[in-house]
Amino acid sequence: MNHERSSALFHQAKAAIPGGVNSPVRAFKSVGADPLFIKKASGSHIYDEDGNDFIDYVGSWGPMIVGHCHPDILKAVQETMTSGASFGAPTERETILANMVIDAVPSIEMVRMVSSGTEATMSAIRLARGFTGRDKIIKFSGCYHGHSDSLLVKAGSGAATFGVPDSPGVPADFAKHTLTAEFNSLESVRGLVASNRDAIACIIIEPVAGNMGTVPPREGFLEGLREICTNEGIILIFDEVMSGFRVAYGGMQELTGVTPDMTTLGKIIGGGLPVGAFGGKREIMEKLSPSGGVYQAGTLSGNPLAMSAGIATLNILKQPGFYAALETKSRAVAEGIAKGAKDAGYPIYSTRIGSMFCAFFCKGDVIDWPTASQCDTRAFAKYFLGMLDEGVYLAPSQFETAFVSAAHSDADIEKTIAAAAKCFKLIA
Ligand code: HOZ
């Protein structure tokens, strides 16, 4: 497969943009290649600048649940654009999307729109601190909640992929307020809570971890966190930037029945445009400026284009049978890949929740960051490059999630499974 034009564009980009990319996860550094430069996308396929066609399981890192260029979303954005891209003043669409989110997500009674997932988590934490009057927070090793100072501690996603889970530039004075527990270990949480009594403002967690690969919560884990938080006056924040409207219309909290105090969202609710949101109990949210004193703001917050794309997306997701059909496709592709590995005699650990899945290149169970980090990342790189050659575009890191969209066809899925079987045979 020819990647000449992508490589040339990457070369030019590196002179102007650090590392040639505007977000580290886009670089193919950890798989030893140059990133593809994308020209266009449609449905479940993306096309690079060299004219290659790929089945896309990145989906812009999660937002594209209905596929690329869905006609309803195109129409909504085009119509909105003709009446103005941004006003820095309230619009009706913001309330419409806010009410759709409130109706969908069990924990959300009020919601504030922002422009990225990072803003959502950063602001949610400030609000939790303002509400409780406490400074410390607990996060989980391998979880990623964007790149704000307090949260770049033992972080997953690109931070883990590139070996900077604790980034230079984060003052030790900030990081000392961030305590880190192990995902799926209530014991580790209880230990931190016991030694920091009345000092912890919030526990923030991806209820299904999607930034160290896909790691589902074990039975009782989220319920246990809920109990600890209720007993200790700690705000429980579910970071559903990835899982919100993805694993179910109401996210992991709908799927598991565990209701946090606050939730952060992003990705899908912007239909591919820049967006984020954080919401929760009314008594907490009302502490936010201008109704309360906790300050948070944004020029493009509630941007008309993003609101329109979000409303159009959620209207598609609300259609009866949407998630059942997505579940069928997702099961087929994840199980098909795992079978290909088994038949080739190559052991992987396969995980999936709804349309999020991961093939871990490792023999044992993956339940947290210590187990995820044992994976054979060199074998993953071979698999990734093999799949790319076969026309399948995966995230270029073992520590990311693959996303299935409603646009993936049976033919896409069959081709993906056949490609994976071939790749596993080659690396076995
Ligand atoms: N959560 C996304 C990757 N795991 C973020 C994408 C990015 O960092 O660009």
Coordinates of C-alpha atoms and ligand atoms in Angstrom, one line a residue:
M1 CA 0.0 0.0 0.0
N2 CA 1.4 3.4 -1.0
H3 CA 1.6 6.0 1.8
E4 CA 3.9 8.5 -0.1
R5 CA 1.7 11.5 0.1
S6 CA 0.8 11.0 3.7
S7 CA 4.5 10.7 4.5
A8 CA 5.3 13.9 2.6
L9 CA 2.5 15.8 4.4
F10 CA 3.7 14.5 7.7
H11 CA 7.2 15.7 6.9
Q12 CA 5.8 19.2 6.2
A13 CA 3.6 19.1 9.3
K14 CA 6.6 18.3 11.5
A15 CA 8.2 21.6 10.6
A16 CA 5.2 23.6 11.7
I17 CA 3.4 21.5 14.4
P18 CA 5.2 19.7 17.3
G19 CA 5.5 16.1 16.3
G20 CA 3.5 16.9 13.2
V21 CA 0.2 16.3 14.9
N22 CA -2.3 18.3 16.9
S23 CA -2.9 15.5 19.4
P24 CA -0.2 12.9 20.3
V25 CA -2.5 9.9 19.9
R26 CA -2.6 10.6 16.2
A27 CA 1.1 9.9 15.7
F28 CA 1.9 6.4 14.7
K29 CA 5.2 6.6 16.7
S30 CA 4.5 3.7 19.0
V31 CA 3.8 1.4 16.0
G32 CA 6.9 2.6 14.1
A33 CA 5.2 4.3 11.1
D34 CA 4.1 7.7 9.8
P35 CA 0.5 8.7 10.4
L36 CA -2.0 8.6 7.6
F37 CA -3.3 12.0 6.5
I38 CA -7.0 11.7 5.9
K39 CA -8.7 13.3 3.0
K40 CA -12.3 12.4 3.6
A41 CA -14.7 9.9 5.2
S42 CA -18.1 8.5 4.5
G43 CA -20.1 6.0 6.6
S44 CA -17.8 3.4 8.0
H45 CA -14.8 4.2 5.7
I46 CA -12.0 6.8 5.7
Y47 CA -9.8 7.6 2.7
D48 CA -6.3 8.9 3.0
E49 CA -4.4 11.4 0.8
D50 CA -2.9 8.5 -1.2
G51 CA -6.4 7.3 -2.2
N52 CA -6.4 4.3 0.1
D53 CA -9.7 3.1 1.5
F54 CA -10.0 1.8 5.1
I55 CA -12.7 0.4 7.3
D56 CA -12.6 2.8 10.3
Y57 CA -12.6 1.6 13.9
V58 CA -11.3 4.9 15.3
G59 CA -14.4 6.9 14.5
S60 CA -12.6 10.1 15.5
W61 CA -11.8 8.4 18.9
G62 CA -15.5 7.8 19.6
P63 CA -17.9 10.5 18.4
M64 CA -18.8 8.9 15.0
I65 CA -21.3 6.4 16.3
V66 CA -23.6 6.8 13.3
G67 CA -20.7 6.8 10.9
H68 CA -19.2 9.7 9.0
C69 CA -21.2 12.3 7.1
H70 CA -24.7 11.0 8.2
P71 CA -27.2 13.0 6.0
D72 CA -29.2 14.2 9.1
I73 CA -26.1 15.6 10.7
L74 CA -24.9 17.2 7.5
K75 CA -28.2 18.9 7.0
A76 CA -28.5 20.2 10.6
V77 CA -25.0 21.6 10.5
Q78 CA -25.4 23.2 7.0
E79 CA -28.7 24.8 8.0
T80 CA -27.3 26.1 11.2
M81 CA -24.2 27.5 9.5
T82 CA -26.3 29.7 7.3
S83 CA -27.6 31.6 10.3
G84 CA -24.3 32.1 12.0
A85 CA -21.5 30.0 13.4
S86 CA -21.2 31.6 16.9
F87 CA -22.7 34.4 18.8
G88 CA -21.3 34.2 22.3
A89 CA -24.9 34.5 23.5
P90 CA -27.5 32.0 24.5
T91 CA -29.5 30.1 21.8
E92 CA -32.5 27.8 22.1
R93 CA -30.5 24.8 20.8
E94 CA -28.4 24.8 24.0
T95 CA -31.6 24.2 26.1
I96 CA -32.9 21.6 23.6
L97 CA -29.6 19.6 23.9
A98 CA -29.4 20.1 27.6
N99 CA -32.9 18.6 28.1
M100 CA -32.1 15.7 25.8
V101 CA -29.0 15.0 28.0
I102 CA -31.0 15.4 31.2
D103 CA -33.7 13.0 29.9
A104 CA -31.1 10.4 28.9
V105 CA -28.5 10.4 31.7
P106 CA -29.8 9.2 35.1
S107 CA -27.4 11.4 37.2
I108 CA -27.9 14.6 35.3
E109 CA -30.5 17.2 36.6
M110 CA -28.6 20.2 35.2
V111 CA -25.8 20.4 32.6
R112 CA -23.3 22.9 31.4
M113 CA -21.9 22.7 27.8
V114 CA -18.2 23.2 27.2
S115 CA -16.0 22.6 24.1
S116 CA -14.0 19.4 25.0
G117 CA -13.8 16.5 27.3
T118 CA -10.8 18.0 29.0
E119 CA -12.7 21.1 29.9
A120 CA -15.6 19.0 31.1
T121 CA -13.5 16.9 33.6
M122 CA -11.4 19.8 34.7
S123 CA -14.5 21.9 35.4
A124 CA -16.3 19.0 37.1
I125 CA -13.4 18.6 39.5
R126 CA -13.3 22.3 40.3
L127 CA -17.0 22.2 41.1
A128 CA -16.7 19.1 43.3
R129 CA -13.9 20.9 45.2
G130 CA -16.0 24.0 45.5
F131 CA -19.0 22.1 46.7
T132 CA -17.2 20.0 49.3
G133 CA -14.6 22.5 50.3
R134 CA -12.0 19.6 50.0
D135 CA -8.9 19.6 47.8
K136 CA -7.9 15.9 47.2
I137 CA -9.2 13.8 44.4
I138 CA -8.9 10.1 43.6
K139 CA -8.4 8.9 40.0
F140 CA -7.5 5.4 38.7
S141 CA -4.2 4.4 37.2
G142 CA -4.6 4.0 33.4
C143 CA -7.7 6.1 33.3
Y144 CA -7.5 9.2 31.2
H145 CA -9.6 12.3 31.8
G146 CA -8.0 14.8 29.4
H147 CA -4.9 16.8 29.9
S148 CA -5.5 19.2 32.8
D149 CA -2.8 19.4 35.5
S150 CA -4.6 17.5 38.3
L151 CA -5.6 14.6 35.9
L152 CA -2.3 14.0 34.2
V153 CA -1.2 11.6 36.9
K154 CA -0.7 7.9 36.1
A155 CA -2.8 8.7 33.0
G156 CA -3.8 6.4 30.2
S157 CA -4.3 7.0 26.4
G158 CA -1.4 8.9 24.7
A159 CA 0.2 9.6 28.1
A160 CA 0.6 5.9 28.7
T161 CA 1.4 5.1 25.0
F162 CA 4.3 7.6 24.9
G163 CA 5.5 6.8 28.5
V164 CA 4.6 10.2 30.1
P165 CA 1.8 9.1 32.5
D166 CA 3.1 11.8 34.9
S167 CA 3.8 14.7 32.5
P168 CA 6.7 17.2 33.0
G169 CA 5.2 20.6 33.5
V170 CA 2.6 19.5 36.1
P171 CA 3.7 21.2 39.4
A172 CA 4.3 18.7 42.2
D173 CA 2.1 21.0 44.4
F174 CA -0.9 20.3 42.1
A175 CA -0.2 16.6 41.6
K176 CA 0.0 16.0 45.3
H177 CA -3.7 16.5 45.6
T178 CA -4.3 13.7 43.1
L179 CA -4.4 10.2 44.7
T180 CA -4.3 7.2 42.5
A181 CA -6.1 3.9 43.1
E182 CA -6.1 0.7 41.0
F183 CA -9.1 0.1 38.6
N184 CA -11.3 -2.7 39.9
S185 CA -9.8 -2.6 43.3
L186 CA -12.1 -1.4 46.1
E187 CA -9.3 -2.2 48.6
S188 CA -7.0 0.4 47.0
V189 CA -9.8 3.0 47.2
R190 CA -10.6 2.1 50.8
G191 CA -7.0 2.5 51.8
L192 CA -6.7 6.0 50.3
V193 CA -10.0 7.1 51.8
A194 CA -9.0 5.8 55.3
S195 CA -5.7 7.7 55.2
N196 CA -7.3 10.9 53.9
R197 CA -10.5 11.2 55.8
D198 CA -12.6 14.3 55.1
A199 CA -10.1 15.5 52.6
I200 CA -11.3 13.9 49.4
A201 CA -13.6 16.0 47.2
C202 CA -14.3 13.4 44.5
I203 CA -13.6 10.1 42.9
I204 CA -13.4 10.3 39.1
I205 CA -13.5 7.2 37.0
E206 CA -14.2 6.0 33.5
P207 CA -17.0 3.5 34.5
V208 CA -15.6 1.3 31.6
A209 CA -12.0 2.2 31.1
G210 CA -11.4 3.0 27.5
N211 CA -8.0 4.6 27.6
M212 CA -5.8 1.6 28.7
G213 CA -7.6 -0.5 26.0
T214 CA -11.1 -1.4 27.0
V215 CA -11.3 -2.6 30.6
P216 CA -14.8 -3.3 32.0
P217 CA -15.6 -2.9 35.7
R218 CA -15.8 -6.1 37.6
E219 CA -19.1 -7.0 39.3
G220 CA -19.7 -4.9 42.4
F221 CA -16.8 -2.5 41.7
L222 CA -18.9 0.5 40.7
E223 CA -21.5 -0.3 43.3
G224 CA -18.7 -0.4 45.9
L225 CA -17.5 3.0 44.8
R226 CA -21.0 4.4 45.1
E227 CA -21.3 3.1 48.7
I228 CA -17.9 4.5 49.7
C229 CA -18.7 7.9 48.3
T230 CA -22.1 8.1 49.9
N231 CA -20.7 7.1 53.3
E232 CA -17.8 9.5 53.1
G233 CA -19.5 12.6 51.6
I234 CA -17.3 12.2 48.4
I235 CA -18.7 13.2 45.0
L236 CA -18.6 10.3 42.6
I237 CA -17.9 11.5 39.0
F238 CA -18.4 9.1 36.1
D239 CA -16.3 10.3 33.1
E240 CA -18.6 9.1 30.3
V241 CA -16.9 11.2 27.6
M242 CA -16.3 7.9 25.8
S243 CA -19.1 5.7 27.1
G244 CA -21.9 8.2 27.3
F245 CA -24.5 7.6 24.6
R246 CA -22.1 4.8 23.4
V247 CA -22.7 1.7 25.5
A248 CA -26.3 2.7 25.9
Y249 CA -28.3 5.9 25.4
G250 CA -27.9 6.7 29.1
G251 CA -24.3 5.4 29.2
M252 CA -22.7 3.1 31.7
Q253 CA -24.9 4.4 34.5
E254 CA -28.0 3.2 32.6
L255 CA -26.3 -0.1 31.8
T256 CA -25.2 -0.8 35.4
G257 CA -27.8 1.0 37.4
V258 CA -25.1 2.8 39.4
T259 CA -25.8 6.5 39.5
P260 CA -22.9 8.9 40.2
D261 CA -23.3 12.4 41.6
M262 CA -21.8 14.0 38.5
T263 CA -21.1 13.0 34.9
T264 CA -18.8 14.3 32.2
L265 CA -19.7 13.9 28.5
G266 CA -18.2 14.8 25.1
K267 CA -17.5 13.1 21.8
I268 CA -21.0 11.7 20.7
I269 CA -23.0 14.6 22.0
G270 CA -21.2 16.9 19.5
G271 CA -21.8 14.6 16.5
G272 CA -18.1 15.0 15.5
L273 CA -17.9 18.7 16.3
P274 CA -15.9 20.0 19.4
V275 CA -18.0 19.6 22.5
G276 CA -18.0 18.6 26.1
A277 CA -20.5 18.8 29.0
F278 CA -20.7 18.2 32.7
G279 CA -23.8 17.8 34.8
G280 CA -25.2 16.3 37.9
K281 CA -27.3 16.9 40.9
R282 CA -29.1 20.3 40.9
E283 CA -27.7 21.2 44.4
I284 CA -24.1 20.7 43.0
M285 CA -24.6 22.3 39.6
E286 CA -26.2 25.4 41.1
K287 CA -22.9 26.2 42.8
L288 CA -21.6 27.0 39.3
S289 CA -21.2 30.7 38.2
P290 CA -23.3 32.8 37.6
S291 CA -25.9 31.0 39.9
G292 CA -23.0 30.2 42.4
G293 CA -19.4 31.1 43.0
V294 CA -17.5 28.3 41.2
Y295 CA -16.2 30.0 38.0
Q296 CA -16.2 28.3 34.6
A297 CA -16.6 29.9 31.2
G298 CA -16.0 29.5 27.4
T299 CA -16.3 31.7 24.3
L300 CA -17.5 28.7 22.2
S301 CA -19.4 26.8 24.9
G302 CA -22.8 25.7 23.5
N303 CA -21.6 26.5 20.0
P304 CA -24.6 26.5 17.6
L305 CA -22.9 24.1 15.1
A306 CA -22.0 21.6 17.8
M307 CA -25.4 21.8 19.4
S308 CA -27.1 21.1 16.1
A309 CA -24.9 18.2 15.3
G310 CA -25.5 16.8 18.8
I311 CA -29.2 17.1 18.6
A312 CA -29.3 15.4 15.2
T313 CA -27.1 12.6 16.5
L314 CA -29.1 12.0 19.6
N315 CA -32.3 11.9 17.5
I316 CA -30.8 9.1 15.5
L317 CA -29.7 7.2 18.6
K318 CA -33.2 7.4 20.1
Q319 CA -34.7 5.5 17.2
P320 CA -36.0 2.1 18.4
G321 CA -33.6 -0.8 17.9
F322 CA -30.5 1.4 17.4
Y323 CA -28.4 0.0 20.3
A324 CA -29.6 -3.6 19.7
A325 CA -28.4 -3.5 16.1
L326 CA -25.1 -1.9 17.1
E327 CA -24.7 -4.6 19.8
T328 CA -25.1 -7.4 17.1
K329 CA -22.5 -5.9 14.9
S330 CA -20.1 -5.2 17.7
R331 CA -20.4 -8.7 19.1
A332 CA -19.8 -10.2 15.6
V333 CA -16.6 -8.2 15.0
A334 CA -15.1 -8.6 18.5
E335 CA -15.8 -12.3 18.7
G336 CA -14.7 -12.8 15.1
I337 CA -11.3 -11.2 15.8
A338 CA -10.9 -13.3 19.0
K339 CA -11.7 -16.5 17.1
G340 CA -9.1 -15.6 14.4
A341 CA -6.5 -15.3 17.2
K342 CA -7.6 -18.6 18.8
D343 CA -7.5 -20.5 15.5
A344 CA -4.1 -19.2 14.8
G345 CA -2.9 -20.4 18.2
Y346 CA -2.2 -16.8 19.2
P347 CA -3.5 -15.9 22.6
I348 CA -5.3 -12.6 23.1
Y349 CA -7.5 -11.3 25.8
S350 CA -10.6 -9.9 24.2
T351 CA -12.9 -7.3 26.0
R352 CA -16.0 -5.6 24.9
I353 CA -18.9 -3.5 26.2
G354 CA -21.4 -2.5 23.6
S355 CA -19.6 -1.0 20.6
M356 CA -16.3 -0.5 22.5
F357 CA -13.8 -3.4 22.2
C358 CA -10.2 -4.3 22.5
A359 CA -7.9 -7.2 21.6
F360 CA -5.2 -7.2 24.3
F361 CA -2.0 -8.9 23.2
C362 CA -1.6 -10.8 26.4
K363 CA -2.2 -14.2 27.9
G364 CA -3.8 -13.4 31.2
D365 CA -6.9 -11.3 32.2
V366 CA -6.7 -7.6 31.9
I367 CA -8.4 -5.9 34.8
D368 CA -6.4 -2.8 35.5
W369 CA -3.3 -0.9 34.4
P370 CA -0.7 -3.3 35.9
T371 CA -2.2 -6.1 33.9
A372 CA -2.8 -4.0 30.7
S373 CA 0.8 -2.8 30.8
Q374 CA 2.0 -6.4 30.5
C375 CA 0.8 -6.6 26.9
D376 CA 3.1 -7.3 24.1
T377 CA 3.1 -3.9 22.4
R378 CA 5.6 -5.0 19.7
A379 CA 3.2 -7.8 18.6
F380 CA 0.4 -5.3 18.7
A381 CA 2.4 -3.0 16.4
K382 CA 2.8 -5.9 13.9
Y383 CA -0.9 -6.6 14.0
F384 CA -1.8 -2.9 13.6
L385 CA 0.4 -2.5 10.5
G386 CA -0.9 -5.8 9.1
M387 CA -4.5 -4.7 9.5
L388 CA -3.7 -1.3 7.9
D389 CA -2.2 -3.1 4.9
E390 CA -5.5 -5.1 4.7
G391 CA -7.5 -1.9 4.7
V392 CA -8.6 -1.8 8.4
Y393 CA -7.8 1.4 10.4
L394 CA -7.4 0.8 14.1
A395 CA -6.1 3.2 16.8
P396 CA -2.3 3.1 16.7
S397 CA -1.9 1.9 20.3
Q398 CA -2.6 -1.1 22.4
F399 CA -3.9 1.2 25.0
E400 CA -6.9 2.5 23.1
T401 CA -10.5 1.3 22.3
A402 CA -11.9 0.3 19.0
F403 CA -15.3 1.7 18.1
V404 CA -18.0 0.2 16.0
S405 CA -20.6 2.4 14.3
A406 CA -24.1 1.9 12.9
A407 CA -22.6 2.4 9.5
H408 CA -20.4 -0.7 9.6
S409 CA -21.8 -3.2 7.2
D410 CA -21.8 -7.0 7.3
A411 CA -19.2 -6.9 4.5
D412 CA -17.0 -4.6 6.6
I413 CA -17.2 -6.9 9.5
E414 CA -16.4 -10.0 7.4
K415 CA -13.5 -8.3 5.8
T416 CA -12.2 -7.1 9.2
I417 CA -12.4 -10.7 10.7
A418 CA -10.7 -12.2 7.7
A419 CA -7.9 -9.5 7.9
A420 CA -7.4 -10.2 11.6
A421 CA -7.2 -14.0 11.0
K422 CA -4.5 -13.4 8.4
C423 CA -2.6 -11.1 10.7
F424 CA -2.7 -13.4 13.7
K425 CA -1.4 -16.3 11.5
L426 CA 1.5 -14.1 10.4
I427 CA 2.5 -13.1 13.9
A428 CA 1.8 -16.4 15.6
Ligands
HOZ1 N1 -9.7 9.9 24.6 C1 -9.1 10.0 23.3 C2 -8.1 8.9 23.1 N2 -8.1 7.9 24.0 C3 -8.6 11.4 23.1 C4 -8.1 11.6 21.8 C5 -6.9 12.5 21.8 O1 -6.2 12.6 22.8 O2 -6.7 13.1 20.8

